[in-house]
Amino acid sequence: MTGILVVDDDVACARTLQLHLQSKGHEVDIRHDAIAGIAAAELLQPEIVILDIRMEGRSGLEALPDIKAIKPSPHVIMITAFNDMHTTIQAMQRGAEDYIHKPIDADELDAAVERLLGGERSDNLVPVGEISVDRLQMVGRSRAMKEVFKTIGLVARNNATVLITGESGTGKELVAHAIHNASDNAGGPFVVVNCAAVVETLLESDMFGHEKGAFTGAVGRQVGKFELAENGTIFLDEIGEMSPSMQAKLLRAVQYKEFTPLGSRDIHKTNARIIAATNLDLEQSVKQKDFREDLFFRLQVVSLHLPPLRERMDDLEDLVQALLSRINTEMNGGVTHLEQSVLDCFNDYHWPGNIRELENVLMKSVALSTSNVLTLEQLSPELKNQCVGQVSAKQEQLELGSLAEIERSHLVKVLQATGWHRGEACEILGVSRPRLRRMIRDYKLLPPQGTEPDSETLEQD
Ligand SMILES: Nc1ncnc2c1ncn2[C@@H]1O[C@H](COP(=O)(O)OP(=O)(O)OP(=O)(O)O)[C@@H](O)[C@H]1O
Ligand SMILES: [Mg+2]
């Protein structure tokens, strides 16, 4: 049994909600003002508080922070007869999990309650592991990733130059970190150079440093990254974007482990391990004469290719689990479960942006989620559209809904449009009053606050 507390100054409405929720097997208490509501929430520790916004005295919106501050913090569903953007935003900002308009649609309310309790569909829910994974820890047990881990272990034993290739977002930087951390020089710095920098002089000075006055704007001496990476690792990211003349300068550093800062005659030696990465096909670039062949061979003493996510879908669920638990920690989110259909959708998707894209999708979902369950509904329409099988099945379900489903949704629409004026609704629907009344009862629609009960038809029914 679940504890639910209804706080509404409309006694009839609170009572109707209580009866309805009790019929669903919940334990329900009611209070009729905010002060009594807060006190009851502290005393009874309900799992859910259903809170009316406009009440005599203190409003539900004002009471919301106090209710959310109670430990353990209850879920809050706000209810209101007024449709205004500002209050909705404020309520969600203050921690409400859901917001339902009066007249309350019993199914909508039931769905909200079930969703917050993560109940009913529990057999279709996948729990999220609680072990938070470090940002630098790599997840994967597919064959391909095991090979990657093996290579990382092997190169960590020496100081060889490594070229990491793979599509964008496959984890190239993470692998570079992993090599560094497993190496003897793990105690030294890990320094990143973005080789796609547009201004060549700046890239050169970034890598090799410069003397004062070496070029316009060089007001003082600057230490380059090769020097900073002494006893550590220098990571040359997006190496495929480097201009030919820079490639020539880099060749010397890679080949002889020496370089000269801009504006200087001194030769500096470096002992930094060099790791380069690119999402381009460097072999192809070499054939097209966009990349120096000699530099290419110097860089790929060891080459390590990261397969795209779509080729190692065995890792998907582990990745989702690990990323979600990390995002929960970092973003203060509370997603404890996800619907199996979310994983099915992810499995059908081809992930052009790889793990980075997966991470973004999950971050968005956590940022916008109001319950502890990540649902298919919360995913962006674009992503859902990509999950071909899922979506067409769902669409078919909608289009081929039962007569009852279609009747019910049409009835709700008409009642809302007429403000629950039974006479008008009967006229539009072309049904008698007793029939309308039966339909309202059968479909469990609750009349809004302040609406007169349909007394004349009560007797006839
Ligand atoms: N195996 C993995 N386990 C856990 N997280 C991963 C894994 N691979 C990548 N990630 C995460 O995915 C994101 C992208 O990884 P990373 O930046 O290393 O990719 P990249 O290949 O360098 O991408 P780009 O080519 O776009 O620079 C990071 O947030 C990283 O933590
Ligand atoms: Mg990268």
CSV table of C-alpha atoms and ligand atoms in Angstrom, one decimal:
chain,number,residue,atom,x,y,z
A,1,MET,CA,0.0,0.0,0.0
A,2,THR,CA,1.2,3.4,-0.9
A,3,GLY,CA,0.8,6.5,1.2
A,4,ILE,CA,-0.7,9.4,-0.7
A,5,LEU,CA,-1.6,12.7,0.9
A,6,VAL,CA,-4.1,15.0,-0.9
A,7,VAL,CA,-4.0,18.7,0.0
A,8,ASP,CA,-6.9,20.6,-1.5
A,9,ASP,CA,-9.2,23.2,0.0
A,10,ASP,CA,-12.0,22.0,-2.2
A,11,VAL,CA,-13.4,19.4,0.2
A,12,ALA,CA,-15.4,17.6,-2.5
A,13,CYS,CA,-12.5,17.4,-4.8
A,14,ALA,CA,-10.2,16.0,-2.1
A,15,ARG,CA,-12.8,13.5,-1.1
A,16,THR,CA,-13.3,12.3,-4.8
A,17,LEU,CA,-9.6,11.9,-5.2
A,18,GLN,CA,-9.3,10.0,-2.0
A,19,LEU,CA,-12.1,7.6,-2.9
A,20,HIS,CA,-10.7,7.0,-6.4
A,21,LEU,CA,-7.1,6.4,-5.2
A,22,GLN,CA,-8.3,4.2,-2.4
A,23,SER,CA,-10.2,2.1,-5.0
A,24,LYS,CA,-6.7,1.6,-6.6
A,25,GLY,CA,-5.3,0.2,-3.4
A,26,HIS,CA,-3.6,3.3,-2.0
A,27,GLU,CA,-3.7,4.6,1.5
A,28,VAL,CA,-5.0,8.1,1.2
A,29,ASP,CA,-5.1,11.0,3.7
A,30,ILE,CA,-6.6,14.4,3.0
A,31,ARG,CA,-6.0,17.9,4.3
A,32,HIS,CA,-7.6,21.1,3.3
A,33,ASP,CA,-5.0,23.8,3.7
A,34,ALA,CA,-1.3,24.2,3.2
A,35,ILE,CA,-0.2,24.4,6.9
A,36,ALA,CA,-2.1,21.3,7.8
A,37,GLY,CA,-0.8,19.7,4.6
A,38,ILE,CA,2.9,20.3,5.5
A,39,ALA,CA,2.3,19.0,9.1
A,40,ALA,CA,0.7,15.9,7.7
A,41,ALA,CA,3.4,15.3,5.2
A,42,GLU,CA,6.0,15.5,8.0
A,43,LEU,CA,4.0,13.1,10.2
A,44,LEU,CA,2.8,10.6,7.7
A,45,GLN,CA,5.8,10.6,5.4
A,46,PRO,CA,3.7,9.8,2.3
A,47,GLU,CA,5.3,8.7,-0.9
A,48,ILE,CA,3.2,11.1,-3.0
A,49,VAL,CA,1.6,14.5,-2.1
A,50,ILE,CA,-1.1,15.7,-4.5
A,51,LEU,CA,-1.1,19.4,-3.9
A,52,ASP,CA,-3.7,22.0,-5.1
A,53,ILE,CA,-2.1,25.3,-6.2
A,54,ARG,CA,-4.7,27.8,-5.3
A,55,MET,CA,-5.9,27.5,-1.7
A,56,GLU,CA,-7.2,29.8,0.9
A,57,GLY,CA,-4.3,31.2,3.0
A,58,ARG,CA,-1.0,29.7,1.9
A,59,SER,CA,-0.9,28.5,-1.7
A,60,GLY,CA,0.3,25.1,-2.8
A,61,LEU,CA,3.1,26.7,-4.7
A,62,GLU,CA,4.3,28.4,-1.5
A,63,ALA,CA,4.0,25.1,0.5
A,64,LEU,CA,5.9,23.1,-2.2
A,65,PRO,CA,9.5,23.9,-1.0
A,66,ASP,CA,8.6,22.9,2.6
A,67,ILE,CA,7.1,19.7,1.4
A,68,LYS,CA,10.0,18.8,-0.8
A,69,ALA,CA,12.4,19.6,2.1
A,70,ILE,CA,10.9,16.8,4.2
A,71,LYS,CA,13.2,13.7,4.5
A,72,PRO,CA,12.5,11.3,2.8
A,73,SER,CA,11.3,13.8,0.2
A,74,PRO,CA,7.8,12.9,-1.2
A,75,HIS,CA,7.0,13.1,-4.9
A,76,VAL,CA,4.6,16.0,-5.6
A,77,ILE,CA,1.9,16.2,-8.2
A,78,MET,CA,0.5,19.7,-8.5
A,79,ILE,CA,-3.1,20.1,-9.5
A,80,THR,CA,-4.8,23.2,-10.7
A,81,ALA,CA,-7.9,24.5,-12.5
A,82,PHE,CA,-5.8,27.3,-14.1
A,83,ASN,CA,-3.7,26.9,-17.1
A,84,ASP,CA,-0.8,29.2,-16.9
A,85,MET,CA,2.7,28.8,-18.1
A,86,HIS,CA,4.3,30.7,-15.3
A,87,THR,CA,2.9,28.6,-12.4
A,88,THR,CA,3.8,25.4,-14.2
A,89,ILE,CA,7.4,26.5,-14.6
A,90,GLN,CA,7.6,27.6,-11.0
A,91,ALA,CA,6.1,24.4,-9.8
A,92,MET,CA,8.5,22.3,-11.8
A,93,GLN,CA,11.5,24.5,-10.7
A,94,ARG,CA,10.5,24.0,-7.1
A,95,GLY,CA,10.7,20.3,-7.4
A,96,ALA,CA,7.2,19.1,-8.4
A,97,GLU,CA,7.4,15.9,-10.4
A,98,ASP,CA,4.1,16.4,-12.3
A,99,TYR,CA,1.4,18.9,-13.0
A,100,ILE,CA,-2.2,17.9,-13.8
A,101,HIS,CA,-5.0,20.2,-14.8
A,102,LYS,CA,-8.5,20.0,-13.5
A,103,PRO,CA,-10.8,18.5,-14.5
A,104,ILE,CA,-8.7,15.6,-13.5
A,105,ASP,CA,-8.6,12.7,-15.9
A,106,ALA,CA,-8.5,9.6,-13.7
A,107,ASP,CA,-6.3,7.7,-16.2
A,108,GLU,CA,-3.8,10.6,-16.3
A,109,LEU,CA,-3.7,10.7,-12.6
A,110,ASP,CA,-3.3,6.9,-12.3
A,111,ALA,CA,-0.5,7.0,-14.9
A,112,ALA,CA,1.3,9.8,-13.0
A,113,VAL,CA,1.0,7.9,-9.7
A,114,GLU,CA,2.3,4.7,-11.3
A,115,ARG,CA,5.1,6.5,-13.0
A,116,LEU,CA,6.3,8.1,-9.8
A,117,LEU,CA,6.1,4.8,-7.9
A,118,GLY,CA,7.9,3.0,-10.8
A,119,GLY,CA,5.3,0.3,-10.1
A,120,GLU,CA,3.0,-1.5,-12.4
A,121,ARG,CA,5.5,-1.8,-15.3
A,122,SER,CA,8.3,-3.1,-13.1
A,123,ASP,CA,8.8,-6.2,-15.2
A,124,ASN,CA,9.6,-4.0,-18.1
A,125,LEU,CA,12.0,-1.8,-16.1
A,126,VAL,CA,15.7,-2.2,-16.0
A,127,PRO,CA,17.4,-1.0,-12.8
A,128,VAL,CA,20.4,1.3,-13.1
A,129,GLY,CA,23.5,0.1,-11.3
A,130,GLU,CA,24.6,2.3,-8.4
A,131,ILE,CA,28.3,1.9,-8.9
A,132,SER,CA,29.4,5.2,-10.3
A,133,VAL,CA,32.0,4.9,-12.9
A,134,ASP,CA,35.0,7.3,-12.9
A,135,ARG,CA,35.1,9.7,-15.9
A,136,LEU,CA,38.3,8.0,-17.1
A,137,GLN,CA,37.2,4.5,-16.7
A,138,MET,CA,36.4,2.6,-19.9
A,139,VAL,CA,33.4,0.4,-20.1
A,140,GLY,CA,33.2,-2.5,-22.5
A,141,ARG,CA,33.3,-6.3,-22.6
A,142,SER,CA,32.8,-6.8,-26.4
A,143,ARG,CA,35.5,-8.7,-28.2
A,144,ALA,CA,36.6,-5.5,-29.9
A,145,MET,CA,37.0,-3.7,-26.6
A,146,LYS,CA,38.9,-6.5,-25.0
A,147,GLU,CA,41.4,-6.3,-27.8
A,148,VAL,CA,41.6,-2.5,-27.2
A,149,PHE,CA,42.3,-3.1,-23.5
A,150,LYS,CA,45.0,-5.7,-24.3
A,151,THR,CA,46.8,-3.3,-26.6
A,152,ILE,CA,46.6,-0.6,-24.0
A,153,GLY,CA,48.3,-3.0,-21.6
A,154,LEU,CA,51.0,-3.9,-24.0
A,155,VAL,CA,51.9,-0.3,-25.1
A,156,ALA,CA,51.8,0.8,-21.5
A,157,ARG,CA,54.9,-1.3,-20.9
A,158,ASN,CA,57.1,0.8,-23.3
A,159,ASN,CA,57.3,4.4,-24.5
A,160,ALA,CA,56.2,3.7,-28.2
A,161,THR,CA,54.3,6.3,-30.2
A,162,VAL,CA,50.7,5.4,-30.6
A,163,LEU,CA,48.2,6.4,-33.3
A,164,ILE,CA,44.6,6.0,-32.2
A,165,THR,CA,41.9,6.0,-35.0
A,166,GLY,CA,38.2,5.8,-34.8
A,167,GLU,CA,35.0,7.8,-35.6
A,168,SER,CA,34.1,10.8,-33.6
A,169,GLY,CA,33.0,10.0,-30.0
A,170,THR,CA,34.4,6.5,-29.9
A,171,GLY,CA,36.6,7.2,-26.9
A,172,LYS,CA,40.0,8.1,-28.5
A,173,GLU,CA,40.9,10.6,-25.8
A,174,LEU,CA,39.8,8.2,-23.1
A,175,VAL,CA,42.1,5.5,-24.6
A,176,ALA,CA,45.0,8.0,-24.6
A,177,HIS,CA,44.4,8.7,-20.9
A,178,ALA,CA,44.2,5.0,-20.2
A,179,ILE,CA,47.6,4.4,-21.8
A,180,HIS,CA,49.1,7.3,-19.9
A,181,ASN,CA,47.7,6.1,-16.6
A,182,ALA,CA,48.9,2.6,-17.1
A,183,SER,CA,52.4,3.7,-18.1
A,184,ASP,CA,55.5,4.3,-16.0
A,185,ASN,CA,55.1,8.1,-16.7
A,186,ALA,CA,51.6,8.1,-15.1
A,187,GLY,CA,52.9,10.4,-12.5
A,188,GLY,CA,53.8,13.0,-15.1
A,189,PRO,CA,51.5,15.4,-16.9
A,190,PHE,CA,49.0,14.5,-19.7
A,191,VAL,CA,49.0,17.4,-22.1
A,192,VAL,CA,46.5,17.8,-25.0
A,193,VAL,CA,47.3,19.7,-28.2
A,194,ASN,CA,44.4,20.4,-30.6
A,195,CYS,CA,46.1,20.1,-34.0
A,196,ALA,CA,43.0,21.4,-35.8
A,197,ALA,CA,43.9,25.0,-34.6
A,198,VAL,CA,43.5,27.3,-37.6
A,199,VAL,CA,46.3,29.7,-37.1
A,200,GLU,CA,49.5,27.9,-37.8
A,201,THR,CA,51.9,30.2,-35.8
A,202,LEU,CA,49.7,29.7,-32.7
A,203,LEU,CA,49.7,25.9,-33.1
A,204,GLU,CA,53.5,25.9,-33.5
A,205,SER,CA,54.0,28.1,-30.4
A,206,ASP,CA,51.4,26.0,-28.6
A,207,MET,CA,53.5,22.9,-29.3
A,208,PHE,CA,57.0,24.1,-29.1
A,209,GLY,CA,56.8,27.5,-27.2
A,210,HIS,CA,58.2,30.8,-28.2
A,211,GLU,CA,60.7,33.5,-27.2
A,212,LYS,CA,59.7,37.0,-26.4
A,213,GLY,CA,59.1,39.0,-29.6
A,214,ALA,CA,59.1,35.8,-31.8
A,215,PHE,CA,56.0,37.1,-33.6
A,216,THR,CA,53.6,40.1,-33.3
A,217,GLY,CA,51.9,39.7,-30.0
A,218,ALA,CA,54.5,37.4,-28.4
A,219,VAL,CA,55.0,39.7,-25.4
A,220,GLY,CA,56.8,37.2,-23.3
A,221,ARG,CA,58.4,33.8,-23.4
A,222,GLN,CA,56.0,30.9,-23.5
A,223,VAL,CA,56.7,27.3,-22.7
A,224,GLY,CA,55.4,24.9,-25.3
A,225,LYS,CA,53.4,21.7,-24.6
A,226,PHE,CA,56.2,19.4,-25.6
A,227,GLU,CA,58.2,20.9,-22.7
A,228,LEU,CA,55.2,20.8,-20.4
A,229,ALA,CA,54.7,17.2,-21.1
A,230,GLU,CA,58.2,16.3,-20.0
A,231,ASN,CA,58.1,12.9,-18.1
A,232,GLY,CA,54.5,12.5,-19.2
A,233,THR,CA,52.4,12.2,-22.3
A,234,ILE,CA,51.6,14.6,-25.1
A,235,PHE,CA,48.3,13.9,-26.9
A,236,LEU,CA,48.1,15.3,-30.4
A,237,ASP,CA,44.4,15.3,-31.1
A,238,GLU,CA,42.9,15.6,-34.6
A,239,ILE,CA,46.4,15.1,-36.2
A,240,GLY,CA,44.8,14.6,-39.6
A,241,GLU,CA,43.9,18.3,-39.8
A,242,MET,CA,47.5,19.5,-39.5
A,243,SER,CA,48.9,21.6,-42.4
A,244,PRO,CA,51.8,20.2,-44.5
A,245,SER,CA,54.4,22.7,-43.1
A,246,MET,CA,53.4,21.9,-39.5
A,247,GLN,CA,53.6,18.2,-40.3
A,248,ALA,CA,57.2,18.8,-41.4
A,249,LYS,CA,58.0,20.5,-38.1
A,250,LEU,CA,56.3,17.8,-36.1
A,251,LEU,CA,58.2,15.1,-37.9
A,252,ARG,CA,61.4,16.3,-36.4
A,253,ALA,CA,59.9,16.2,-32.9
A,254,VAL,CA,58.5,12.7,-33.4
A,255,GLN,CA,61.6,11.3,-35.1
A,256,TYR,CA,64.4,12.8,-33.0
A,257,LYS,CA,62.4,13.8,-29.9
A,258,GLU,CA,63.8,17.4,-30.3
A,259,PHE,CA,62.3,20.7,-31.1
A,260,THR,CA,63.1,24.5,-31.3
A,261,PRO,CA,60.8,27.1,-29.7
A,262,LEU,CA,59.7,29.9,-32.1
A,263,GLY,CA,62.3,32.7,-32.2
A,264,SER,CA,65.0,30.6,-30.6
A,265,ARG,CA,68.1,28.7,-31.8
A,266,ASP,CA,68.2,26.3,-28.9
A,267,ILE,CA,67.5,22.7,-29.4
A,268,HIS,CA,65.3,21.2,-26.7
A,269,LYS,CA,65.0,17.5,-26.1
A,270,THR,CA,61.8,15.8,-25.0
A,271,ASN,CA,61.1,12.5,-23.4
A,272,ALA,CA,57.3,12.8,-23.5
A,273,ARG,CA,55.4,9.8,-24.9
A,274,ILE,CA,53.6,10.9,-28.0
A,275,ILE,CA,50.0,9.7,-28.7
A,276,ALA,CA,48.1,11.0,-31.7
A,277,ALA,CA,44.5,10.6,-32.7
A,278,THR,CA,42.3,11.2,-35.7
A,279,ASN,CA,38.9,10.4,-37.0
A,280,LEU,CA,40.1,10.6,-40.6
A,281,ASP,CA,41.4,7.7,-42.6
A,282,LEU,CA,45.1,8.7,-42.6
A,283,GLU,CA,46.1,6.1,-45.1
A,284,GLN,CA,43.7,7.7,-47.5
A,285,SER,CA,45.1,11.1,-46.7
A,286,VAL,CA,48.6,9.8,-47.4
A,287,LYS,CA,47.4,8.5,-50.8
A,288,GLN,CA,45.9,11.9,-51.6
A,289,LYS,CA,49.1,13.6,-50.5
A,290,ASP,CA,47.3,15.5,-47.7
A,291,PHE,CA,49.4,13.8,-45.0
A,292,ARG,CA,53.1,13.0,-45.1
A,293,GLU,CA,53.9,9.4,-45.4
A,294,ASP,CA,57.0,9.5,-43.3
A,295,LEU,CA,55.1,11.2,-40.4
A,296,PHE,CA,52.3,8.7,-40.7
A,297,PHE,CA,54.8,5.8,-40.3
A,298,ARG,CA,56.5,7.5,-37.4
A,299,LEU,CA,53.2,8.0,-35.6
A,300,GLN,CA,51.8,4.6,-36.0
A,301,VAL,CA,54.5,2.5,-34.4
A,302,VAL,CA,51.5,1.1,-32.7
A,303,SER,CA,48.1,1.7,-34.1
A,304,LEU,CA,44.9,1.2,-32.2
A,305,HIS,CA,41.5,1.4,-33.9
A,306,LEU,CA,38.4,2.0,-31.9
A,307,PRO,CA,35.3,0.4,-33.6
A,308,PRO,CA,32.2,2.5,-33.8
A,309,LEU,CA,29.5,1.8,-31.2
A,310,ARG,CA,27.2,0.2,-33.8
A,311,GLU,CA,29.8,-2.6,-34.3
A,312,ARG,CA,29.9,-3.4,-30.6
A,313,MET,CA,26.4,-3.2,-29.5
A,314,ASP,CA,27.1,-5.9,-26.9
A,315,ASP,CA,28.6,-3.0,-24.9
A,316,LEU,CA,25.5,-0.8,-25.2
A,317,GLU,CA,23.7,-1.9,-22.0
A,318,ASP,CA,26.8,-1.7,-19.9
A,319,LEU,CA,27.6,1.8,-21.3
A,320,VAL,CA,24.0,3.0,-20.6
A,321,GLN,CA,24.3,1.7,-17.0
A,322,ALA,CA,27.7,3.2,-16.4
A,323,LEU,CA,27.0,6.6,-18.1
A,324,LEU,CA,23.6,6.9,-16.3
A,325,SER,CA,25.0,6.3,-12.9
A,326,ARG,CA,27.8,8.8,-13.6
A,327,ILE,CA,25.4,11.4,-14.9
A,328,ASN,CA,23.2,10.8,-11.9
A,329,THR,CA,26.1,11.7,-9.7
A,330,GLU,CA,27.3,14.6,-11.7
A,331,MET,CA,23.9,16.2,-12.4
A,332,ASN,CA,22.3,15.3,-9.1
A,333,GLY,CA,19.8,13.2,-11.0
A,334,GLY,CA,17.8,10.3,-9.6
A,335,VAL,CA,17.1,8.0,-12.5
A,336,THR,CA,17.0,4.5,-10.9
A,337,HIS,CA,15.3,2.6,-13.7
A,338,LEU,CA,14.8,2.7,-17.4
A,339,GLU,CA,12.1,1.1,-19.6
A,340,GLN,CA,13.2,-1.9,-21.5
A,341,SER,CA,11.7,-0.1,-24.6
A,342,VAL,CA,14.4,2.6,-24.2
A,343,LEU,CA,17.1,0.0,-24.5
A,344,ASP,CA,15.3,-1.6,-27.4
A,345,CYS,CA,15.2,1.8,-29.1
A,346,PHE,CA,18.9,2.4,-28.4
A,347,ASN,CA,19.6,-1.1,-29.9
A,348,ASP,CA,17.8,-0.2,-33.1
A,349,TYR,CA,19.7,3.1,-33.5
A,350,HIS,CA,22.9,3.3,-35.4
A,351,TRP,CA,24.7,6.0,-33.2
A,352,PRO,CA,26.6,8.1,-35.8
A,353,GLY,CA,28.0,10.1,-32.9
A,354,ASN,CA,28.9,7.0,-30.9
A,355,ILE,CA,29.4,7.1,-27.2
A,356,ARG,CA,29.5,10.9,-27.0
A,357,GLU,CA,26.0,10.9,-28.6
A,358,LEU,CA,24.8,8.3,-26.2
A,359,GLU,CA,26.1,10.3,-23.3
A,360,ASN,CA,24.3,13.4,-24.7
A,361,VAL,CA,21.0,11.6,-25.1
A,362,LEU,CA,21.2,10.3,-21.5
A,363,MET,CA,22.2,13.7,-20.1
A,364,LYS,CA,19.2,15.4,-21.8
A,365,SER,CA,16.9,12.7,-20.5
A,366,VAL,CA,18.2,13.0,-16.9
A,367,ALA,CA,18.0,16.8,-17.1
A,368,LEU,CA,14.3,16.7,-18.1
A,369,SER,CA,13.2,13.7,-16.2
A,370,THR,CA,10.7,14.2,-13.4
A,371,SER,CA,10.6,10.7,-12.1
A,372,ASN,CA,13.1,7.9,-11.3
A,373,VAL,CA,12.2,6.1,-14.5
A,374,LEU,CA,13.6,7.0,-17.9
A,375,THR,CA,10.9,6.4,-20.4
A,376,LEU,CA,10.7,6.0,-24.2
A,377,GLU,CA,8.4,9.0,-24.2
A,378,GLN,CA,11.2,11.3,-22.9
A,379,LEU,CA,13.5,10.6,-25.8
A,380,SER,CA,13.7,13.1,-28.6
A,381,PRO,CA,11.3,12.6,-31.5
A,382,GLU,CA,14.3,12.4,-33.9
A,383,LEU,CA,15.8,9.5,-32.0
A,384,LYS,CA,12.5,7.7,-31.6
A,385,ASN,CA,11.9,8.1,-35.4
A,386,GLN,CA,15.2,6.3,-36.0
A,387,CYS,CA,14.1,3.3,-33.9
A,388,VAL,CA,12.1,2.1,-36.9
A,389,GLY,CA,10.6,-1.0,-35.5
A,390,GLN,CA,9.5,0.5,-32.2
A,391,VAL,CA,7.9,3.6,-33.7
A,392,SER,CA,5.9,1.8,-36.4
A,393,ALA,CA,4.5,-0.7,-33.8
A,394,LYS,CA,3.5,2.2,-31.6
A,395,GLN,CA,2.0,4.2,-34.4
A,396,GLU,CA,0.0,1.1,-35.5
A,397,GLN,CA,-1.3,0.8,-31.9
A,398,LEU,CA,-2.4,4.4,-31.9
A,399,GLU,CA,-4.1,4.3,-35.3
A,400,LEU,CA,-5.7,1.0,-34.7
A,401,GLY,CA,-6.9,1.9,-31.1
A,402,SER,CA,-10.0,0.2,-29.8
A,403,LEU,CA,-13.4,1.9,-30.2
A,404,ALA,CA,-13.4,2.5,-26.5
A,405,GLU,CA,-10.1,4.3,-26.5
A,406,ILE,CA,-11.2,6.6,-29.3
A,407,GLU,CA,-14.6,7.2,-27.7
A,408,ARG,CA,-12.9,8.0,-24.4
A,409,SER,CA,-10.4,10.5,-25.8
A,410,HIS,CA,-13.2,12.2,-27.9
A,411,LEU,CA,-15.4,12.5,-24.8
A,412,VAL,CA,-12.6,14.1,-22.8
A,413,LYS,CA,-12.0,16.6,-25.6
A,414,VAL,CA,-15.7,17.6,-25.8
A,415,LEU,CA,-16.1,17.9,-22.0
A,416,GLN,CA,-13.0,20.1,-21.8
A,417,ALA,CA,-14.1,22.2,-24.7
A,418,THR,CA,-17.6,22.8,-23.1
A,419,GLY,CA,-16.2,23.3,-19.6
A,420,TRP,CA,-18.1,20.2,-18.6
A,421,HIS,CA,-21.5,21.7,-19.6
A,422,ARG,CA,-23.4,18.5,-19.9
A,423,GLY,CA,-26.2,20.0,-22.1
A,424,GLU,CA,-23.7,21.3,-24.7
A,425,ALA,CA,-21.7,18.1,-24.6
A,426,CYS,CA,-24.8,16.0,-25.2
A,427,GLU,CA,-25.7,18.1,-28.1
A,428,ILE,CA,-22.3,17.9,-29.7
A,429,LEU,CA,-22.0,14.2,-29.1
A,430,GLY,CA,-25.6,13.5,-30.1
A,431,VAL,CA,-26.3,11.4,-27.0
A,432,SER,CA,-28.9,11.6,-24.1
A,433,ARG,CA,-27.9,12.8,-20.7
A,434,PRO,CA,-28.2,9.4,-19.0
A,435,ARG,CA,-25.9,8.0,-21.7
A,436,LEU,CA,-23.4,10.8,-21.2
A,437,ARG,CA,-23.5,10.2,-17.5
A,438,ARG,CA,-22.9,6.5,-17.9
A,439,MET,CA,-19.9,7.2,-20.2
A,440,ILE,CA,-18.4,9.6,-17.7
A,441,ARG,CA,-18.7,7.0,-15.0
A,442,ASP,CA,-17.5,4.1,-17.1
A,443,TYR,CA,-14.5,6.0,-18.3
A,444,LYS,CA,-13.8,7.2,-14.7
A,445,LEU,CA,-13.7,10.9,-15.6
A,446,LEU,CA,-13.7,13.2,-12.6
A,447,PRO,CA,-15.6,16.5,-12.9
A,448,PRO,CA,-13.5,19.6,-12.3
A,449,GLN,CA,-13.5,21.6,-9.1
A,450,GLY,CA,-16.6,23.8,-8.8
A,451,THR,CA,-18.7,22.0,-11.4
A,452,GLU,CA,-22.2,21.2,-10.3
A,453,PRO,CA,-23.0,17.5,-10.1
A,454,ASP,CA,-25.4,16.4,-12.8
A,455,SER,CA,-28.3,16.1,-10.4
A,456,GLU,CA,-31.2,15.8,-12.7
A,457,THR,CA,-29.8,12.8,-14.4
A,458,LEU,CA,-28.8,11.1,-11.2
A,459,GLU,CA,-32.3,9.8,-10.6
A,460,GLN,CA,-32.8,8.7,-14.1
A,461,ASP,CA,-29.7,6.6,-14.0
B,1,LIG,N1,34.4,2.8,-23.4
B,1,LIG,C1,33.9,3.9,-22.8
B,1,LIG,N2,33.3,3.8,-21.6
B,1,LIG,C2,32.8,4.9,-21.0
B,1,LIG,N3,32.7,6.1,-21.5
B,1,LIG,C3,33.2,6.2,-22.7
B,1,LIG,C4,33.8,5.2,-23.4
B,1,LIG,N4,34.3,5.6,-24.6
B,1,LIG,C5,33.9,6.9,-24.7
B,1,LIG,N5,33.3,7.3,-23.5
B,1,LIG,C6,32.8,8.7,-23.2
B,1,LIG,O1,32.4,9.2,-24.5
B,1,LIG,C7,32.8,10.6,-24.6
B,1,LIG,C8,33.6,10.7,-25.9
B,1,LIG,O2,34.9,10.1,-25.7
B,1,LIG,P1,36.2,10.8,-26.3
B,1,LIG,O3,36.2,12.2,-26.1
B,1,LIG,O4,37.3,10.0,-25.7
B,1,LIG,O5,35.9,10.4,-27.8
B,1,LIG,P2,36.8,10.8,-29.1
B,1,LIG,O6,36.9,9.6,-29.9
B,1,LIG,O7,38.0,11.6,-28.6
B,1,LIG,O8,35.8,11.8,-29.8
B,1,LIG,P3,36.1,13.0,-30.9
B,1,LIG,O9,36.6,12.3,-32.1
B,1,LIG,O10,34.8,13.6,-31.1
B,1,LIG,O11,37.1,13.9,-30.2
B,1,LIG,C9,33.5,10.9,-23.4
B,1,LIG,O12,32.7,11.6,-22.5
B,1,LIG,C10,33.9,9.6,-22.8
B,1,LIG,O13,34.0,9.7,-21.4
B,2,MG,MG,38.6,13.5,-29.0
